[in-house]
Short mmCIF file of C-alpha atoms in Angstrom, two decimals:
data_model
loop_
_atom_site.label_atom_id
_atom_site.label_comp_id
_atom_site.label_asym_id
_atom_site.label_seq_id
_atom_site.Cartn_x
_atom_site.Cartn_y
_atom_site.Cartn_z
CA MET A 1 -0.12 -36.03 74.00
CA ALA A 2 3.05 -34.39 75.29
CA GLU A 3 3.53 -30.68 74.73
CA ALA A 4 5.00 -29.89 71.29
CA ALA A 5 8.75 -29.29 71.20
CA SER A 6 9.68 -25.89 69.76
CA TYR A 7 12.48 -25.09 67.30
CA ASP A 8 13.71 -22.18 65.24
CA VAL A 9 13.68 -24.40 62.16
CA VAL A 10 12.40 -27.88 61.38
CA ILE A 11 13.74 -29.60 58.26
CA ILE A 12 11.78 -32.45 56.68
CA GLY A 13 14.24 -34.80 55.00
CA GLY A 14 17.78 -35.86 55.90
CA GLY A 15 19.43 -35.99 52.48
CA PRO A 16 22.17 -33.65 51.17
CA GLY A 17 19.74 -30.72 51.23
CA GLY A 18 18.24 -31.51 54.61
CA TYR A 19 21.33 -32.51 56.54
CA ASN A 20 23.39 -29.60 55.25
CA ALA A 21 20.59 -27.19 56.12
CA ALA A 22 20.49 -28.66 59.63
CA ILE A 23 24.26 -28.37 60.07
CA ARG A 24 24.32 -24.76 58.81
CA ALA A 25 21.44 -23.92 61.15
CA GLY A 26 23.43 -25.30 64.05
CA GLN A 27 26.49 -23.30 63.01
CA LEU A 28 24.44 -20.10 63.02
CA GLY A 29 23.04 -20.78 66.47
CA LEU A 30 19.53 -21.78 65.43
CA LYS A 31 17.74 -24.53 67.33
CA ALA A 32 17.21 -27.11 64.56
CA ALA A 33 15.53 -30.47 64.13
CA CYS A 34 15.83 -32.70 61.07
CA ILE A 35 13.13 -35.31 60.41
CA GLU A 36 14.21 -38.42 58.48
CA MET A 37 12.13 -41.57 57.98
CA ARG A 38 15.06 -43.80 56.96
CA ASP A 39 17.02 -45.64 59.63
CA THR A 40 20.09 -43.68 58.53
CA LEU A 41 20.75 -40.08 57.53
CA GLY A 42 22.02 -39.06 54.11
CA GLY A 43 18.93 -39.55 51.94
CA THR A 44 19.02 -41.18 48.52
CA CYS A 45 22.51 -39.85 47.80
CA LEU A 46 24.35 -41.51 50.67
CA ASN A 47 22.17 -44.60 51.03
CA VAL A 48 21.04 -45.69 47.57
CA GLY A 49 22.46 -43.15 45.11
CA CYS A 50 25.67 -41.18 44.65
CA MET A 51 27.79 -42.96 47.23
CA PRO A 52 27.04 -46.68 46.74
CA SER A 53 27.11 -46.21 42.96
CA LYS A 54 30.58 -44.65 43.18
CA ALA A 55 31.73 -47.54 45.37
CA LEU A 56 30.66 -50.01 42.67
CA LEU A 57 32.00 -47.84 39.85
CA HIS A 58 35.43 -47.70 41.52
CA ALA A 59 35.49 -51.44 42.28
CA SER A 60 34.33 -52.44 38.80
CA GLU A 61 36.89 -50.11 37.18
CA LEU A 62 39.67 -51.84 39.10
CA PHE A 63 38.24 -55.27 38.26
CA GLU A 64 38.36 -54.43 34.55
CA ALA A 65 41.79 -52.81 34.88
CA VAL A 66 43.28 -56.04 36.24
CA ALA A 67 42.24 -57.86 33.08
CA LYS A 68 42.82 -55.14 30.49
CA GLU A 69 45.33 -52.61 31.86
CA PHE A 70 47.62 -54.55 34.18
CA PRO A 71 49.25 -56.75 31.50
CA THR A 72 50.10 -53.62 29.44
CA LEU A 73 51.71 -52.10 32.53
CA GLY A 74 53.82 -55.18 33.12
CA ILE A 75 51.76 -56.41 36.06
CA ASP A 76 50.86 -60.06 35.61
CA VAL A 77 48.39 -61.27 38.23
CA GLY A 78 46.29 -63.56 36.06
CA ALA A 79 42.58 -63.35 35.38
CA PRO A 80 40.61 -61.52 38.11
CA LYS A 81 37.98 -63.46 40.03
CA LEU A 82 34.83 -61.63 41.07
CA ASN A 83 33.71 -61.89 44.69
CA LEU A 84 30.43 -59.99 44.34
CA GLY A 85 29.50 -60.53 47.98
CA GLN A 86 32.67 -58.82 49.17
CA MET A 87 32.22 -56.02 46.61
CA MET A 88 28.75 -55.37 48.00
CA GLN A 89 30.02 -55.59 51.58
CA GLN A 90 32.74 -52.98 51.09
CA LYS A 91 30.11 -50.75 49.49
CA ALA A 92 27.86 -51.17 52.53
CA ASP A 93 30.77 -50.54 54.92
CA SER A 94 31.67 -47.29 53.15
CA VAL A 95 28.06 -46.10 53.10
CA GLY A 96 27.68 -46.96 56.79
CA ALA A 97 30.75 -44.91 57.70
CA LEU A 98 29.38 -41.92 55.77
CA THR A 99 25.92 -42.02 57.35
CA LYS A 100 27.48 -42.33 60.82
CA GLY A 101 29.56 -39.29 59.91
CA ILE A 102 26.39 -37.24 59.41
CA GLU A 103 25.15 -38.33 62.84
CA PHE A 104 28.44 -37.09 64.33
CA LEU A 105 28.08 -33.73 62.57
CA PHE A 106 24.54 -33.37 63.95
CA LYS A 107 25.82 -33.90 67.50
CA LYS A 108 28.74 -31.54 66.91
CA ASN A 109 26.39 -28.78 65.75
CA LYS A 110 23.62 -29.49 68.31
CA VAL A 111 21.10 -30.62 65.69
CA GLU A 112 18.33 -32.99 66.80
CA TRP A 113 17.49 -35.92 64.52
CA ILE A 114 13.81 -36.83 64.81
CA LYS A 115 13.30 -40.34 63.42
CA GLY A 116 10.05 -40.81 61.52
CA LYS A 117 7.90 -39.45 58.71
CA GLY A 118 7.13 -35.73 58.84
CA LYS A 119 3.84 -34.11 57.89
CA ILE A 120 2.93 -30.44 58.00
CA THR A 121 -0.35 -30.00 59.91
CA GLY A 122 -0.63 -26.22 59.75
CA PRO A 123 1.46 -23.04 59.91
CA GLY A 124 4.56 -23.74 62.02
CA ALA A 125 3.41 -27.25 62.96
CA VAL A 126 4.87 -30.61 61.94
CA GLU A 127 3.65 -34.03 63.02
CA VAL A 128 6.12 -36.92 63.11
CA THR A 129 5.03 -40.55 62.94
CA ALA A 130 7.75 -42.91 64.18
CA ALA A 131 8.32 -46.46 62.95
CA ASP A 132 6.40 -47.86 65.96
CA GLY A 133 3.38 -45.69 65.10
CA SER A 134 3.86 -43.17 67.90
CA VAL A 135 3.15 -39.57 66.96
CA SER A 136 4.83 -36.38 68.19
CA THR A 137 4.31 -32.73 67.26
CA LEU A 138 6.95 -30.11 66.62
CA LYS A 139 6.54 -26.34 66.44
CA ALA A 140 8.84 -24.14 64.40
CA LYS A 141 9.08 -20.57 63.20
CA ASP A 142 10.36 -21.89 59.85
CA ILE A 143 9.85 -25.23 58.08
CA VAL A 144 12.17 -26.41 55.27
CA ILE A 145 10.85 -29.09 52.91
CA ALA A 146 13.81 -31.20 51.71
CA THR A 147 12.09 -34.49 50.90
CA GLY A 148 14.00 -35.17 47.66
CA SER A 149 12.86 -37.45 44.86
CA GLU A 150 12.13 -41.06 43.94
CA PRO A 151 12.61 -43.09 40.73
CA THR A 152 10.03 -42.37 38.04
CA PRO A 153 8.09 -45.50 37.06
CA LEU A 154 7.62 -46.38 33.41
CA PRO A 155 3.98 -46.61 32.26
CA GLY A 156 3.13 -50.15 31.25
CA VAL A 157 6.17 -51.62 33.02
CA ASP A 158 5.67 -52.74 36.62
CA PHE A 159 8.58 -53.19 38.99
CA VAL A 160 9.21 -56.87 39.83
CA GLU A 161 11.86 -57.64 42.45
CA GLY A 162 15.05 -58.93 40.89
CA LYS A 163 13.61 -58.68 37.35
CA VAL A 164 12.36 -55.15 36.64
CA ILE A 165 14.25 -52.90 39.01
CA ASP A 166 15.02 -49.27 39.78
CA SER A 167 18.40 -47.78 40.68
CA THR A 168 18.18 -49.07 44.27
CA GLY A 169 17.73 -52.63 43.00
CA ALA A 170 20.60 -52.23 40.54
CA LEU A 171 22.94 -51.40 43.43
CA SER A 172 22.28 -54.72 45.16
CA LEU A 173 21.87 -57.41 42.50
CA PRO A 174 22.86 -60.81 43.97
CA ALA A 175 24.48 -61.97 40.73
CA VAL A 176 25.79 -60.48 37.49
CA PRO A 177 22.98 -60.52 34.89
CA LYS A 178 23.72 -62.25 31.61
CA HIS A 179 21.83 -59.54 29.74
CA LEU A 180 20.93 -56.27 31.47
CA ILE A 181 18.56 -53.96 29.62
CA VAL A 182 18.77 -50.34 30.77
CA VAL A 183 15.78 -48.14 29.95
CA GLY A 184 17.09 -44.56 29.89
CA ALA A 185 20.46 -43.20 28.74
CA GLY A 186 20.84 -40.62 31.48
CA VAL A 187 23.34 -40.42 34.33
CA ILE A 188 21.90 -43.28 36.43
CA GLY A 189 21.40 -45.70 33.56
CA LEU A 190 24.83 -45.17 32.04
CA GLU A 191 26.69 -45.34 35.36
CA LEU A 192 24.99 -48.50 36.58
CA GLY A 193 25.07 -50.01 33.10
CA SER A 194 28.84 -49.42 33.13
CA VAL A 195 29.21 -51.20 36.48
CA TRP A 196 27.49 -54.38 35.36
CA ARG A 197 29.09 -54.40 31.89
CA ARG A 198 32.55 -54.33 33.51
CA LEU A 199 31.55 -57.21 35.77
CA GLY A 200 30.50 -59.34 32.80
CA ALA A 201 26.94 -58.46 31.76
CA GLN A 202 25.83 -57.84 28.21
CA VAL A 203 24.23 -54.37 28.39
CA THR A 204 21.64 -52.90 26.03
CA VAL A 205 20.50 -49.31 26.56
CA VAL A 206 17.08 -48.24 25.26
CA GLU A 207 16.56 -44.46 25.01
CA PHE A 208 13.56 -42.46 23.78
CA LEU A 209 15.68 -39.47 22.70
CA ASP A 210 18.24 -39.48 19.90
CA LYS A 211 21.24 -38.72 22.11
CA VAL A 212 22.60 -39.85 25.46
CA GLY A 213 23.02 -37.74 28.59
CA ALA A 214 20.05 -35.36 28.47
CA GLY A 215 21.28 -31.76 28.55
CA MET A 216 24.78 -32.66 27.42
CA ASP A 217 26.57 -30.76 24.65
CA ALA A 218 25.81 -32.61 21.39
CA GLU A 219 29.44 -33.00 20.31
CA VAL A 220 30.31 -34.49 23.70
CA ALA A 221 27.24 -36.75 23.65
CA THR A 222 28.24 -38.20 20.27
CA ALA A 223 31.80 -38.92 21.42
CA PHE A 224 30.55 -40.29 24.74
CA GLN A 225 28.11 -42.74 23.14
CA ARG A 226 30.78 -43.83 20.67
CA GLY A 227 33.13 -44.52 23.58
CA LEU A 228 30.55 -46.56 25.51
CA THR A 229 29.73 -48.54 22.35
CA LYS A 230 33.44 -49.30 21.90
CA GLN A 231 33.47 -50.64 25.47
CA GLY A 232 30.68 -53.08 24.61
CA MET A 233 27.38 -51.36 25.32
CA THR A 234 24.62 -51.59 22.71
CA PHE A 235 22.31 -48.62 22.15
CA LYS A 236 18.79 -48.51 20.76
CA MET A 237 18.15 -44.77 20.41
CA GLY A 238 14.90 -43.07 19.46
CA THR A 239 13.04 -46.04 20.92
CA LYS A 240 10.25 -46.30 23.47
CA VAL A 241 9.26 -49.22 25.71
CA THR A 242 5.52 -49.90 25.56
CA ALA A 243 5.15 -53.11 27.56
CA ALA A 244 7.00 -55.69 29.65
CA LYS A 245 6.27 -59.36 30.18
CA THR A 246 8.03 -61.02 33.12
CA GLY A 247 8.60 -64.76 33.26
CA LYS A 248 10.81 -67.26 35.09
CA ASP A 249 13.62 -66.87 32.57
CA GLY A 250 13.62 -63.07 32.37
CA VAL A 251 11.79 -60.08 30.96
CA GLU A 252 10.56 -59.45 27.44
CA LEU A 253 10.13 -55.80 26.47
CA THR A 254 8.02 -54.52 23.60
CA LEU A 255 9.80 -51.66 21.82
CA GLU A 256 8.57 -49.17 19.24
CA PRO A 257 10.40 -46.43 17.33
CA ALA A 258 9.71 -43.06 18.99
CA ALA A 259 8.83 -41.65 15.58
CA GLY A 260 6.39 -44.49 14.89
CA GLY A 261 6.82 -47.81 13.15
CA ALA A 262 6.80 -51.55 13.66
CA ALA A 263 7.16 -52.98 17.17
CA GLU A 264 9.90 -55.41 18.16
CA THR A 265 10.75 -57.42 21.26
CA LEU A 266 13.91 -57.46 23.35
CA LYS A 267 14.62 -60.05 26.01
CA GLY A 268 16.93 -59.80 29.00
CA ASP A 269 17.12 -61.37 32.43
CA VAL A 270 17.09 -58.01 34.27
CA VAL A 271 15.61 -54.65 33.24
CA LEU A 272 16.77 -51.45 34.95
CA VAL A 273 14.25 -48.62 34.61
CA ALA A 274 16.22 -45.37 34.83
CA ILE A 275 14.09 -42.79 33.04
CA GLY A 276 14.54 -40.12 35.69
CA ARG A 277 13.29 -39.14 39.11
CA ARG A 278 10.19 -37.36 40.38
CA PRO A 279 9.72 -35.12 43.43
CA TYR A 280 8.66 -36.86 46.63
CA THR A 281 5.67 -35.07 48.17
CA ALA A 282 3.50 -37.98 49.29
CA GLY A 283 1.79 -37.42 52.65
CA LEU A 284 3.52 -34.12 53.32
CA GLY A 285 0.33 -32.31 54.34
CA LEU A 286 0.91 -29.47 51.87
CA GLU A 287 -2.82 -28.75 51.74
CA SER A 288 -2.75 -27.77 55.44
CA VAL A 289 -0.79 -24.64 54.54
CA GLY A 290 -2.33 -24.06 51.11
CA ILE A 291 0.64 -25.23 49.02
CA GLU A 292 0.09 -26.98 45.68
CA THR A 293 2.55 -28.72 43.39
CA ASP A 294 2.83 -27.94 39.70
CA LYS A 295 1.71 -30.40 37.00
CA ARG A 296 4.96 -32.38 37.31
CA GLY A 297 4.72 -32.59 41.09
CA PHE A 298 7.38 -29.97 41.89
CA LEU A 299 7.01 -27.27 44.51
CA ASN A 300 7.52 -23.79 43.10
CA ASN A 301 9.73 -21.33 44.91
CA ASP A 302 10.80 -17.69 44.91
CA HIS A 303 14.24 -17.47 46.52
CA LEU A 304 13.39 -20.84 48.09
CA LYS A 305 10.13 -19.52 49.59
CA THR A 306 7.01 -21.54 48.78
CA GLY A 307 4.82 -18.44 48.94
CA LYS A 308 3.48 -19.40 52.37
CA ASP A 309 4.98 -17.68 55.39
CA GLY A 310 7.65 -19.74 57.09
CA VAL A 311 7.63 -22.64 54.60
CA TRP A 312 10.70 -23.08 52.41
CA VAL A 313 11.76 -25.71 49.87
CA ILE A 314 15.14 -26.99 48.62
CA GLY A 315 16.64 -29.83 46.58
CA ASP A 316 15.03 -32.33 44.20
CA VAL A 317 11.50 -31.52 45.35
CA THR A 318 11.75 -28.09 43.71
CA HIS A 319 12.97 -26.93 40.30
CA GLY A 320 16.52 -27.06 38.98
CA PRO A 321 18.93 -29.92 38.35
CA MET A 322 18.32 -32.96 40.56
CA LEU A 323 21.84 -33.00 41.95
CA ALA A 324 23.11 -33.41 45.51
CA HIS A 325 25.47 -30.45 45.21
CA LYS A 326 22.64 -28.19 43.99
CA ALA A 327 20.65 -29.22 47.08
CA GLU A 328 23.66 -28.46 49.29
CA GLU A 329 23.99 -24.93 47.90
CA GLU A 330 20.28 -24.32 48.44
CA ALA A 331 20.59 -25.73 51.97
CA VAL A 332 23.16 -23.11 52.92
CA ALA A 333 21.21 -20.35 51.18
CA VAL A 334 17.86 -21.17 52.80
CA ILE A 335 19.28 -21.19 56.32
CA GLU A 336 21.14 -17.94 55.68
CA TYR A 337 17.87 -16.38 54.47
CA ILE A 338 16.14 -17.61 57.61
CA ALA A 339 18.97 -16.22 59.77
CA GLY A 340 18.67 -12.83 58.07
CA LYS A 341 21.80 -13.18 55.99
CA ALA A 342 22.27 -12.89 52.20
CA GLY A 343 21.83 -16.40 50.82
CA HIS A 344 22.65 -17.02 47.17
CA VAL A 345 22.72 -19.83 44.60
CA ASP A 346 24.07 -19.34 41.06
CA TYR A 347 22.08 -21.88 39.07
CA ASP A 348 24.11 -21.15 35.93
CA LEU A 349 27.19 -22.58 37.63
CA VAL A 350 25.93 -25.93 38.90
CA PRO A 351 28.23 -28.53 37.29
CA SER A 352 27.05 -31.92 36.03
CA VAL A 353 29.14 -35.10 36.07
CA ILE A 354 28.63 -38.63 34.76
CA TYR A 355 31.05 -40.95 36.58
CA THR A 356 31.60 -43.48 33.83
CA GLY A 357 35.04 -44.31 32.45
CA PRO A 358 36.02 -41.88 31.04
CA GLU A 359 33.93 -39.34 32.91
CA VAL A 360 31.88 -36.52 31.44
CA ALA A 361 31.54 -33.14 33.16
CA TRP A 362 30.20 -29.78 32.14
CA VAL A 363 29.21 -26.38 33.46
CA GLY A 364 27.55 -23.41 31.78
CA LYS A 365 26.07 -23.31 28.30
CA THR A 366 26.31 -25.85 25.47
CA GLU A 367 27.02 -24.90 21.87
CA GLU A 368 23.39 -25.60 21.04
CA GLN A 369 22.11 -23.28 23.77
CA LEU A 370 24.41 -20.44 22.68
CA LYS A 371 23.39 -20.82 19.04
CA ALA A 372 19.69 -20.88 19.96
CA ALA A 373 20.14 -17.69 22.00
CA GLY A 374 22.01 -15.98 19.16
CA VAL A 375 25.17 -15.53 21.24
CA GLU A 376 28.36 -15.16 19.25
CA PHE A 377 31.07 -17.37 20.73
CA LYS A 378 34.52 -18.78 20.10
CA LYS A 379 35.55 -22.36 20.80
CA GLY A 380 38.78 -23.92 21.99
CA LYS A 381 39.11 -27.72 21.92
CA PHE A 382 41.99 -29.90 23.04
CA PRO A 383 42.21 -33.72 22.81
CA PHE A 384 43.53 -35.88 25.63
CA THR A 385 45.58 -37.75 23.00
CA ALA A 386 47.88 -34.71 23.12
CA ASN A 387 48.02 -34.47 26.92
CA SER A 388 51.25 -35.94 28.27
CA ARG A 389 49.82 -37.31 31.54
CA ALA A 390 46.87 -38.92 29.74
CA LYS A 391 49.29 -40.53 27.26
CA ILE A 392 51.51 -41.92 30.00
CA ASN A 393 48.44 -43.28 31.82
CA HIS A 394 46.92 -44.84 28.67
CA GLU A 395 43.72 -42.79 29.08
CA THR A 396 43.67 -40.65 25.95
CA GLU A 397 40.00 -40.85 24.98
CA GLY A 398 38.09 -37.56 24.97
CA PHE A 399 38.68 -33.82 24.89
CA VAL A 400 38.13 -30.51 26.66
CA LYS A 401 36.02 -27.79 25.05
CA VAL A 402 35.92 -24.18 26.21
CA LEU A 403 33.25 -21.80 24.90
CA ALA A 404 33.80 -18.07 25.33
CA ASP A 405 32.03 -14.87 24.30
CA ALA A 406 33.34 -13.73 20.90
CA LYS A 407 33.88 -10.13 22.05
CA SER A 408 34.59 -10.16 25.79
CA ASP A 409 36.27 -13.63 25.97
CA LYS A 410 34.16 -14.37 29.09
CA ILE A 411 33.87 -18.14 29.60
CA LEU A 412 30.32 -19.27 28.84
CA GLY A 413 30.67 -23.04 29.09
CA VAL A 414 33.24 -25.79 29.63
CA HIS A 415 32.67 -29.40 28.55
CA ILE A 416 35.01 -32.28 29.36
CA PHE A 417 34.91 -35.89 28.22
CA GLY A 418 37.94 -37.68 29.57
CA PRO A 419 39.90 -38.89 32.59
CA GLN A 420 38.97 -37.29 35.92
CA ALA A 421 36.57 -34.87 34.21
CA GLY A 422 34.61 -34.49 37.43
CA GLU A 423 37.69 -33.18 39.24
CA LEU A 424 38.81 -30.97 36.36
CA ILE A 425 35.48 -29.13 36.04
CA GLY A 426 36.03 -27.38 39.38
CA GLU A 427 38.58 -25.04 37.82
CA ALA A 428 36.01 -23.94 35.26
CA CYS A 429 33.42 -23.33 38.00
CA VAL A 430 35.82 -21.08 39.90
CA ALA A 431 36.88 -19.15 36.80
CA MET A 432 33.28 -18.61 35.71
CA ALA A 433 32.16 -17.60 39.23
CA PHE A 434 34.64 -14.73 39.05
CA GLY A 435 33.57 -13.78 35.50
CA GLY A 436 36.85 -15.11 34.14
CA ALA A 437 37.94 -15.03 30.51
CA ALA A 438 39.35 -17.94 28.55
CA GLU A 439 42.66 -16.06 28.50
CA ASP A 440 42.71 -16.10 32.31
CA ILE A 441 42.83 -19.90 32.36
CA ALA A 442 45.20 -19.93 29.37
CA ARG A 443 47.73 -17.73 31.18
CA ILE A 444 47.55 -19.38 34.62
CA CYS A 445 50.47 -21.73 35.26
CA HIS A 446 49.23 -25.32 35.49
CA PRO A 447 51.39 -28.11 36.93
CA HIS A 448 53.09 -30.43 34.45
CA PRO A 449 52.42 -33.24 33.71
CA THR A 450 48.73 -33.20 34.68
CA ARG A 451 45.42 -33.71 32.98
CA SER A 452 44.53 -30.13 34.00
CA GLU A 453 46.84 -28.89 31.26
CA ALA A 454 44.20 -30.04 28.77
CA VAL A 455 41.86 -27.40 30.22
CA LYS A 456 44.59 -24.76 29.85
CA GLN A 457 45.31 -25.79 26.25
CA ALA A 458 41.60 -25.74 25.34
CA ALA A 459 41.37 -22.21 26.80
CA MET A 460 44.39 -21.25 24.69
CA GLY A 461 42.52 -22.66 21.70
CA VAL A 462 39.77 -20.04 22.07
CA ASP A 463 42.29 -17.53 20.73
CA ASN A 464 43.98 -20.06 18.39
CA TRP A 465 47.32 -20.52 20.16
CA ILE A 466 47.24 -24.15 21.32
CA MET A 467 50.88 -25.21 21.59
CA GLN A 468 50.73 -28.94 22.29
CA ALA A 469 48.51 -30.28 19.52
#
């Protein structure tokens, strides 16, 4: 076997955590290698997650707009005709351009991409098995585990290609299902359910909990579910799936109330299982350096250290929200720690977004969390029905809610259900990062007419001086 190549840092996994860690390492002059077993860089997010789902969300929104919005706007183009093959092709083209972009950034920053599956074989040692079975060994002062996550299977429900599918399968269906059953009312289920509903599927969402969007502010969740129901989705809340029977003509699920009660059956031609994701640690060789996962399979960390010298962990495979942008922040922090700098991640300011139509976005605490913690707070709320740009654009569903400390006025949480919520939440993140008060946003001049004025008006509402509603 050839002599092991040596690096300052070896990163296992080429997703948003891994590739950003590799790029930052290159920027700081560290000799870095990134191991990725896929044929392309970018991990779940770029290949079968964030990016392809947004491509289909955008395309399906426009498809629906042609039928429902264009006539109102005085644009008469007739009924839209779906070319699903082309829709999938443009998605693939966009994803391909993005993954090639990561390759370019690796070359620009002198990062080496090692193609294959990485396994830790001891302190500072990583073995890589390539697709052809050949094995190479790498040595590194520091190893960063960034292996991400995979869809969580549902007990009693086996995946069957084209029938019972995960999120990856839902991004590549060859035809629009007549009836799509989505198990799980979280981000993935609601986004992909929205795509196929717009393209013509009947969509039923089955959720074990009593509200959609786990972790979402309850008032927002209620309005959000009401909006999706109005669009045509059907919800069966407080319901668990106990079995699935797959046949030629579809899938029959057995459902039971979560609180107990009589079982019922629900039949659809495709079932999307979207009950969450679990950390990916299979075959990583953790035992070779004495690392164990917790009961849920996550790797624990202290300032991204695993507790074993020179082994670090970032992204979905460790605790915190399973979000690409959280992994990116940890990627920068871990490399700065390794380089002797002051890395930092503020986990209280990681925003969440659901890219449905309208979108939902939030950062900081919910009303329920503040009440449970006994924190006295004030609330400002402003509806998009009173926002001039939203009115002109016929997108008035939803509202902005700002929660602030009752005494200091410090912003504690911002929750948005409405148009472009994912873009609007950035202002709240910046304000909160600087310890801003609701009055700070209220007294900053916002451009008119924009949706961002709804955030300003909600901030004004904290002190009861909303002027436009």
